[in-house]
Short mmCIF file of C-alpha atoms in Angstrom, two decimals:
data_model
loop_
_atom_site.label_atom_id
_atom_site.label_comp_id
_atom_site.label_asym_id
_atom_site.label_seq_id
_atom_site.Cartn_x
_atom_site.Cartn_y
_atom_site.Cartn_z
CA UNK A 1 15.98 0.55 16.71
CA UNK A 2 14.53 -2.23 14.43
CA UNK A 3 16.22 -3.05 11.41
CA UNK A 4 13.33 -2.71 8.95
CA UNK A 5 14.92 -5.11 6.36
CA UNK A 6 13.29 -7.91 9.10
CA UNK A 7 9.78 -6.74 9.17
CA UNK A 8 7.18 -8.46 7.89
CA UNK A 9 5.43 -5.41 6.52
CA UNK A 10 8.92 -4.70 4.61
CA UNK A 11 8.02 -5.09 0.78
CA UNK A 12 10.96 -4.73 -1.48
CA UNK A 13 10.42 -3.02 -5.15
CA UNK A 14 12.24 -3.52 -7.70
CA UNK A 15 13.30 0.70 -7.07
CA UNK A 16 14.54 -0.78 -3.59
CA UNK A 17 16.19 -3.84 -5.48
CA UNK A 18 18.07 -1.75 -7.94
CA UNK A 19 18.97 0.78 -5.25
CA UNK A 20 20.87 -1.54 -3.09
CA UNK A 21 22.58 -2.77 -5.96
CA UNK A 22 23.95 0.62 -6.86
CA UNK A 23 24.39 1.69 -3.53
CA UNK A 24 23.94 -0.29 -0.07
CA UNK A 25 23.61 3.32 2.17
CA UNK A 26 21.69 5.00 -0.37
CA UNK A 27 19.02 1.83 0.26
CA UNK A 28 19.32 2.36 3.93
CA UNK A 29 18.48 5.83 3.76
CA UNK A 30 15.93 6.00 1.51
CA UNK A 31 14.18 2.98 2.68
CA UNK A 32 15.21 1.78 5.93
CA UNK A 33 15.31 5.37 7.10
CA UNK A 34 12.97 6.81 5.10
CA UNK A 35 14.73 9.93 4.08
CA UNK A 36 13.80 12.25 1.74
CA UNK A 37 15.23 15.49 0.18
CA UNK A 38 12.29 17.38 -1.91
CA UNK A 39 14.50 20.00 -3.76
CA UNK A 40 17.34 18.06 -5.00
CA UNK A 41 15.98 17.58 -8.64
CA UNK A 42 17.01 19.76 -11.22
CA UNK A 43 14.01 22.15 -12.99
CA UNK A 44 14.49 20.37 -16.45
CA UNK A 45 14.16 16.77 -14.66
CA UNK A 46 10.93 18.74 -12.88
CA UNK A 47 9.30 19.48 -15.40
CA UNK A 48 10.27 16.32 -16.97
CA UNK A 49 9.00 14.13 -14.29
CA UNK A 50 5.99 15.76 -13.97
CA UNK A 51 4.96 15.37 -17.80
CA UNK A 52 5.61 11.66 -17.05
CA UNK A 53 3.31 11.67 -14.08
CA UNK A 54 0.20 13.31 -15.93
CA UNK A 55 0.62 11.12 -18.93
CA UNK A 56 0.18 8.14 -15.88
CA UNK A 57 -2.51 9.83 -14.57
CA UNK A 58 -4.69 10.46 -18.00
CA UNK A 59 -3.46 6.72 -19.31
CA UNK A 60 -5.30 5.91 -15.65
CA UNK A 61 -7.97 8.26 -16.52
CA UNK A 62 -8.69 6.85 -19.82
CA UNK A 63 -8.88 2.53 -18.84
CA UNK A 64 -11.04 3.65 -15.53
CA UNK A 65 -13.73 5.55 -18.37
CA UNK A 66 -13.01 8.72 -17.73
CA UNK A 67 -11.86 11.76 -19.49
CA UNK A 68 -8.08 11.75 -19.69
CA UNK A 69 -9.00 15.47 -18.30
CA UNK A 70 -5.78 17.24 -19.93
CA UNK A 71 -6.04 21.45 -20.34
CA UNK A 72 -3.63 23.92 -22.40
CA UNK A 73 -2.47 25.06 -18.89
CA UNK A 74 -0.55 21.94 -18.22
CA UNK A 75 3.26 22.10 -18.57
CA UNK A 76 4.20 19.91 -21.76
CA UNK A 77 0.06 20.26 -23.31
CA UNK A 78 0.71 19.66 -27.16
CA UNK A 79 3.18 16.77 -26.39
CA UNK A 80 0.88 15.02 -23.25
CA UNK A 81 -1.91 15.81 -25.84
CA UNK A 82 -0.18 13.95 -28.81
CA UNK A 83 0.81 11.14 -25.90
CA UNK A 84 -2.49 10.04 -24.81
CA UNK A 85 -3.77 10.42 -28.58
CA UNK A 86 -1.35 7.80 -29.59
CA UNK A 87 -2.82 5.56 -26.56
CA UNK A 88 -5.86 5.89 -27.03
CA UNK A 89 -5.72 4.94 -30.60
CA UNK A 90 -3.65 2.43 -30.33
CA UNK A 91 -5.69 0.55 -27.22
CA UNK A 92 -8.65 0.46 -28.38
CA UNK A 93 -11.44 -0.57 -25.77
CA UNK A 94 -12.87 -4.13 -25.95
CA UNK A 95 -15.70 -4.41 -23.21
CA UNK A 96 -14.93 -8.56 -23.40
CA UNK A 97 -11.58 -7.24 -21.70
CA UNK A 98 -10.61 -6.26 -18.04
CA UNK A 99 -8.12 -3.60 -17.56
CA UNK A 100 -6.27 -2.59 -14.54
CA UNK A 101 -4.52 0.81 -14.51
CA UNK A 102 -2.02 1.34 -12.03
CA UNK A 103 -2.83 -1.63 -9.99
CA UNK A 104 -0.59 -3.00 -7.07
CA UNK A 105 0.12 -7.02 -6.46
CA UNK A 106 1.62 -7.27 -3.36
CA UNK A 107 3.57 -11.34 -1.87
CA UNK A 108 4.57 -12.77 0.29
CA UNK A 109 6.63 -16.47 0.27
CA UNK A 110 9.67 -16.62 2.56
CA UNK A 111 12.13 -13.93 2.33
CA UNK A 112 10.26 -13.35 -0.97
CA UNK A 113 8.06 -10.18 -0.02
CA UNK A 114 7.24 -8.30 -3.05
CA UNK A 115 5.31 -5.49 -4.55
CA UNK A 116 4.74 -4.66 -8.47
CA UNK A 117 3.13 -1.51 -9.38
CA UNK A 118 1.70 -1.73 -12.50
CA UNK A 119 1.00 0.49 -15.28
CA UNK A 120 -1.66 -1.54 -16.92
CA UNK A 121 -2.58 -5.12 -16.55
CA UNK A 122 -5.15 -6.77 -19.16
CA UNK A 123 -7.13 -10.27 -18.64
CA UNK A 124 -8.95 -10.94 -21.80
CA UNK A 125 -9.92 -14.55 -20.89
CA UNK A 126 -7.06 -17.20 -20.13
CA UNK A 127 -4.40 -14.33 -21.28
CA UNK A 128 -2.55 -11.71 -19.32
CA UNK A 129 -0.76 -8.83 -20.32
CA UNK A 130 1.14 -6.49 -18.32
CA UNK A 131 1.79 -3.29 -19.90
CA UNK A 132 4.59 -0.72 -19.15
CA UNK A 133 4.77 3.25 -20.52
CA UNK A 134 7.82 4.81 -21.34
CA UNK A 135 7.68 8.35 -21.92
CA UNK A 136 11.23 9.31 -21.64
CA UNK A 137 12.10 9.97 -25.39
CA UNK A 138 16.09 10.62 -26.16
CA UNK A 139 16.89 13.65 -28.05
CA UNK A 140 19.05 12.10 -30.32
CA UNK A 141 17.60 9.52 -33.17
CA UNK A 142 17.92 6.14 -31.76
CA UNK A 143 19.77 3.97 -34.15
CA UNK A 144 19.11 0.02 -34.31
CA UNK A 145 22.09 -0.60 -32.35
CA UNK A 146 20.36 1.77 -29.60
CA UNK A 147 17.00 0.18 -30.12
CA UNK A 148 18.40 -3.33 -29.77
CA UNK A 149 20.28 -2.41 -26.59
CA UNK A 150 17.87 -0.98 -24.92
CA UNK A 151 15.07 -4.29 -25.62
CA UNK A 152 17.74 -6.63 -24.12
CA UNK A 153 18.14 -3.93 -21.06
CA UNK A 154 14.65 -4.07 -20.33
CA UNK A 155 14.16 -7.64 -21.35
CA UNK A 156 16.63 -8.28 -18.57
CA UNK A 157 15.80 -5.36 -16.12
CA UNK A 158 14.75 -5.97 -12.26
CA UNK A 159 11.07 -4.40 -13.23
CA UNK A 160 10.67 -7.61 -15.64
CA UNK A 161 11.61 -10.01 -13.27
CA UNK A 162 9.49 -8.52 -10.20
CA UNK A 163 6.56 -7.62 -12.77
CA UNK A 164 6.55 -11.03 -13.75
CA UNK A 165 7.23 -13.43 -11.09
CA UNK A 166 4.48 -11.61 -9.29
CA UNK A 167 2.09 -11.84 -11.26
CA UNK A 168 2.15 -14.94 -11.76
CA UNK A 169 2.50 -15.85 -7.92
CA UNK A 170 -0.85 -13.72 -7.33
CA UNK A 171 -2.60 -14.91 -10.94
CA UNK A 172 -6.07 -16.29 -8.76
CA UNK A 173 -6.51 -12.98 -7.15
CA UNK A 174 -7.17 -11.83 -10.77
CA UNK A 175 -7.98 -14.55 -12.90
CA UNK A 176 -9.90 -16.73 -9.87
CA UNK A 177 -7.41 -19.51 -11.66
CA UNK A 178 -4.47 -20.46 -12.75
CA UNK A 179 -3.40 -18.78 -16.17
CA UNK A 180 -1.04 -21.31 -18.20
CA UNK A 181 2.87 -19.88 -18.31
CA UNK A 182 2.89 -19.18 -22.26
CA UNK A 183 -0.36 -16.91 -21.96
CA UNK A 184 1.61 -14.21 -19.57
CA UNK A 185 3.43 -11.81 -21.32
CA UNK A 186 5.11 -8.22 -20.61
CA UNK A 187 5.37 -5.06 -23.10
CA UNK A 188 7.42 -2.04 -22.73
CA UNK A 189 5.39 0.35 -24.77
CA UNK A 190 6.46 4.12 -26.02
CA UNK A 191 3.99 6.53 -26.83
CA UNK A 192 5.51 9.15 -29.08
CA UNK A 193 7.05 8.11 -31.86
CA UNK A 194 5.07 4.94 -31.39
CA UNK A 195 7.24 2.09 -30.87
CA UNK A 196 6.89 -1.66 -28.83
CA UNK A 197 10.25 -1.48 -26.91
CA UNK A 198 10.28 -4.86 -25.60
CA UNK A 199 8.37 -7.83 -25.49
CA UNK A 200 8.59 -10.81 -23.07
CA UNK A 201 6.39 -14.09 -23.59
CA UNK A 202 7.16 -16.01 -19.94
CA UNK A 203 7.45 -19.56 -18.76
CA UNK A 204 8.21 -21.84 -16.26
CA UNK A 205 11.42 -21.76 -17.01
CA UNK A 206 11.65 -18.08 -16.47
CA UNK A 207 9.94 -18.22 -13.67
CA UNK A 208 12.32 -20.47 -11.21
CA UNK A 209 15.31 -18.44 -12.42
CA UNK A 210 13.37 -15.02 -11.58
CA UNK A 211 12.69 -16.79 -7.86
CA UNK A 212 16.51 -17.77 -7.71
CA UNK A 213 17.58 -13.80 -9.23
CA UNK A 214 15.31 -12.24 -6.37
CA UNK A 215 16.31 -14.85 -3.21
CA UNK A 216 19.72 -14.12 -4.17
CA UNK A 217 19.72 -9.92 -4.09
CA UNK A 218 17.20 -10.36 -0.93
CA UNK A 219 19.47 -12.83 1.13
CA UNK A 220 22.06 -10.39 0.35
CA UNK A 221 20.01 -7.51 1.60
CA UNK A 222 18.84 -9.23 4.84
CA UNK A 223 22.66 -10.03 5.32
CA UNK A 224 24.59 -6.64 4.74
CA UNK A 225 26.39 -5.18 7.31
CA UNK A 226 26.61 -1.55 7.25
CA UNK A 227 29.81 -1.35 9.42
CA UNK A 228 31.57 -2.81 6.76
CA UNK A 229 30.53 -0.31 4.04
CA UNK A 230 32.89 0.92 1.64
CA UNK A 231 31.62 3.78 -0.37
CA UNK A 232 34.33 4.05 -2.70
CA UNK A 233 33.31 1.01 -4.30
CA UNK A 234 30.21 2.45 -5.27
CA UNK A 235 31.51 6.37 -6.37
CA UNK A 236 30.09 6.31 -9.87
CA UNK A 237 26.28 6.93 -8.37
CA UNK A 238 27.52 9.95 -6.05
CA UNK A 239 27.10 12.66 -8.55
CA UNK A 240 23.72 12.28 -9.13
CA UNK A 241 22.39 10.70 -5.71
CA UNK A 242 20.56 12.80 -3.24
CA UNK A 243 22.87 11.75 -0.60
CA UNK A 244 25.85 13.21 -2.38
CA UNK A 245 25.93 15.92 0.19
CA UNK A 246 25.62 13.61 2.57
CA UNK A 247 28.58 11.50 2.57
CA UNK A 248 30.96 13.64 -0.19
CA UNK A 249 30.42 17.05 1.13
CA UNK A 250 29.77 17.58 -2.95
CA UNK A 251 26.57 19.29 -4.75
CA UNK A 252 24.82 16.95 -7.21
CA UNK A 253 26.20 16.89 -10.87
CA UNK A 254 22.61 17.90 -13.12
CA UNK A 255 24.27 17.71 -16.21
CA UNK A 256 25.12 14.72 -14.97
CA UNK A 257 21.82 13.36 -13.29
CA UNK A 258 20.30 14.35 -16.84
CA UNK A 259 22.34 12.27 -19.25
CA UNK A 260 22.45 9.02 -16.95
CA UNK A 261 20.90 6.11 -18.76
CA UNK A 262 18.56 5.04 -16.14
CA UNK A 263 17.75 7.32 -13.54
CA UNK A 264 14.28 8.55 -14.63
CA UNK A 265 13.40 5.18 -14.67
CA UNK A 266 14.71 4.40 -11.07
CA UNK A 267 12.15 6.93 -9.89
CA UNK A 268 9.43 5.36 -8.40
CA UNK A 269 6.24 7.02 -9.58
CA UNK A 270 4.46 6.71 -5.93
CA UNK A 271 7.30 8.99 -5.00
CA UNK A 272 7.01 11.71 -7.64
CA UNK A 273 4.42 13.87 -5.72
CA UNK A 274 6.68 14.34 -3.11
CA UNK A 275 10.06 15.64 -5.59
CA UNK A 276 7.95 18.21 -7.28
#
């Protein structure tokens, strides 16, 4: 059987990236194998998940030019409503602009074979903006400590340093030419309450240590042997993997899954249609 990892049609993610790091098998059977389970999300996540994905799907709606489309029959209406009201007011339309919602870069440069999905890319002239949505609001009030914590998380997240570096590897199939470092830049941007997470101004700088961060975790992928796997060093991700059953003989911890920091965001939005 052909080890996938090898093929040249084999893009890694940064959903694949961060996978592997948490767990090697967990990458090998979600992506190598290409397994699946459809019912292993809690109802609350559901639901969750699914007011994330229509809030994708209006912002999508609303850059192409057409009507975000959203109906009192939709789970989550007054809060997608008050959502896509905060976008739209606060991304205003310029028609000098170009906007690309939900567009994929794909490359390819050595081991270095990549794809970004983005939520929003903007060209106005010799600047670039990539744009990011976060909808998953804590229930909690964040305090600054929080907020400060969680801009150096993303500022140093696997999403920025795929977004980025790929983007600027595939600028001319945008821009037609080269777009100077300090005119790229990457926002984290939350809806409701209205807040800029993160912001990231790049540079060349940036940009060879990104290359060396993702040779590194993809030379380590390509060399991994799976007889040598020890699943105890990665136990902390059981209770809330789909796997769990799989290798622990143990149900999946929702509570758990729930309260973890990150795992909304480790979804992969491509894959959403297929968990709910």
């Amino acid at each position: 059987m052909k080890d996938l990892r090898f093929a040249d049609y084999f893009l890694f993610t940064q959903h694949s990236l961060t996978t592997f790091e948490k767990c090697p098998l967990k990458f090998k059977k979600r992506y190598l194998e290409n397994l699946k389970w459809v019912n292993y999300l809690g109802e609350e996540i559901r639901k969750r998940l699914e007011m994330g994905n229509n809030f994708h799907l209006m912002a999508y709606r609303y850059f192409q030019g057409i009507d975000p489309g959203i109906t009192e029959d939709v789970e989550g209406y007054e809060e997608l409503d008050s959502w896509i009201t905060s976008l739209m007011r606060n991304f205003k339309k310029d028609e000098k602009k170009r906007y690309l919602p939900e567009y994929k870069l794909r490359m390819s440069k050595g081991i270095l074979r990549l794809e970004a999905n983005y939520d929003l890319i903007i060209i106005d002239g010799d600047n670039v903006e990539i744009w990011d949505w976060k909808t998953r609001v804590k229930d909690r009030e964040n305090t600054k400590r929080d907020e400060n914590f969680q801009r150096i998380r993303l500022e140093r997240s696997l999403q920025t340093v795929v977004y980025l570096y790929v983007l600027k590897e595939g600028i001319k199939l945008l821009t037609q030419k080269e777009i100077p470092w300090e005119n790229i830049s990457m926002y984290y941007w939350q809806p409701e309450p209205k807040k800029m997470l993160a912001e990231i101004n790049y540079s060349d700088k940036m940009h060879l240590d990104f290359e060396r961060q993702l040779k590194d975790k993809i030379q380590r992928i390509l060399e991994y042997d799976y007889s040598n796997f020890d699943k105890t060093l990665y136990k902390k991700s059981c209770t809330y993997c789909e796997f769990n059953w799989f290798c622990n003989n143990e149900k999946i911890d929702y509570k758990k899954m729930e309260e973890h920091e990150d795992f909304l965001d480790e979804l992969a939005w491509d894959d959403i249609e297929e968990l709910i």
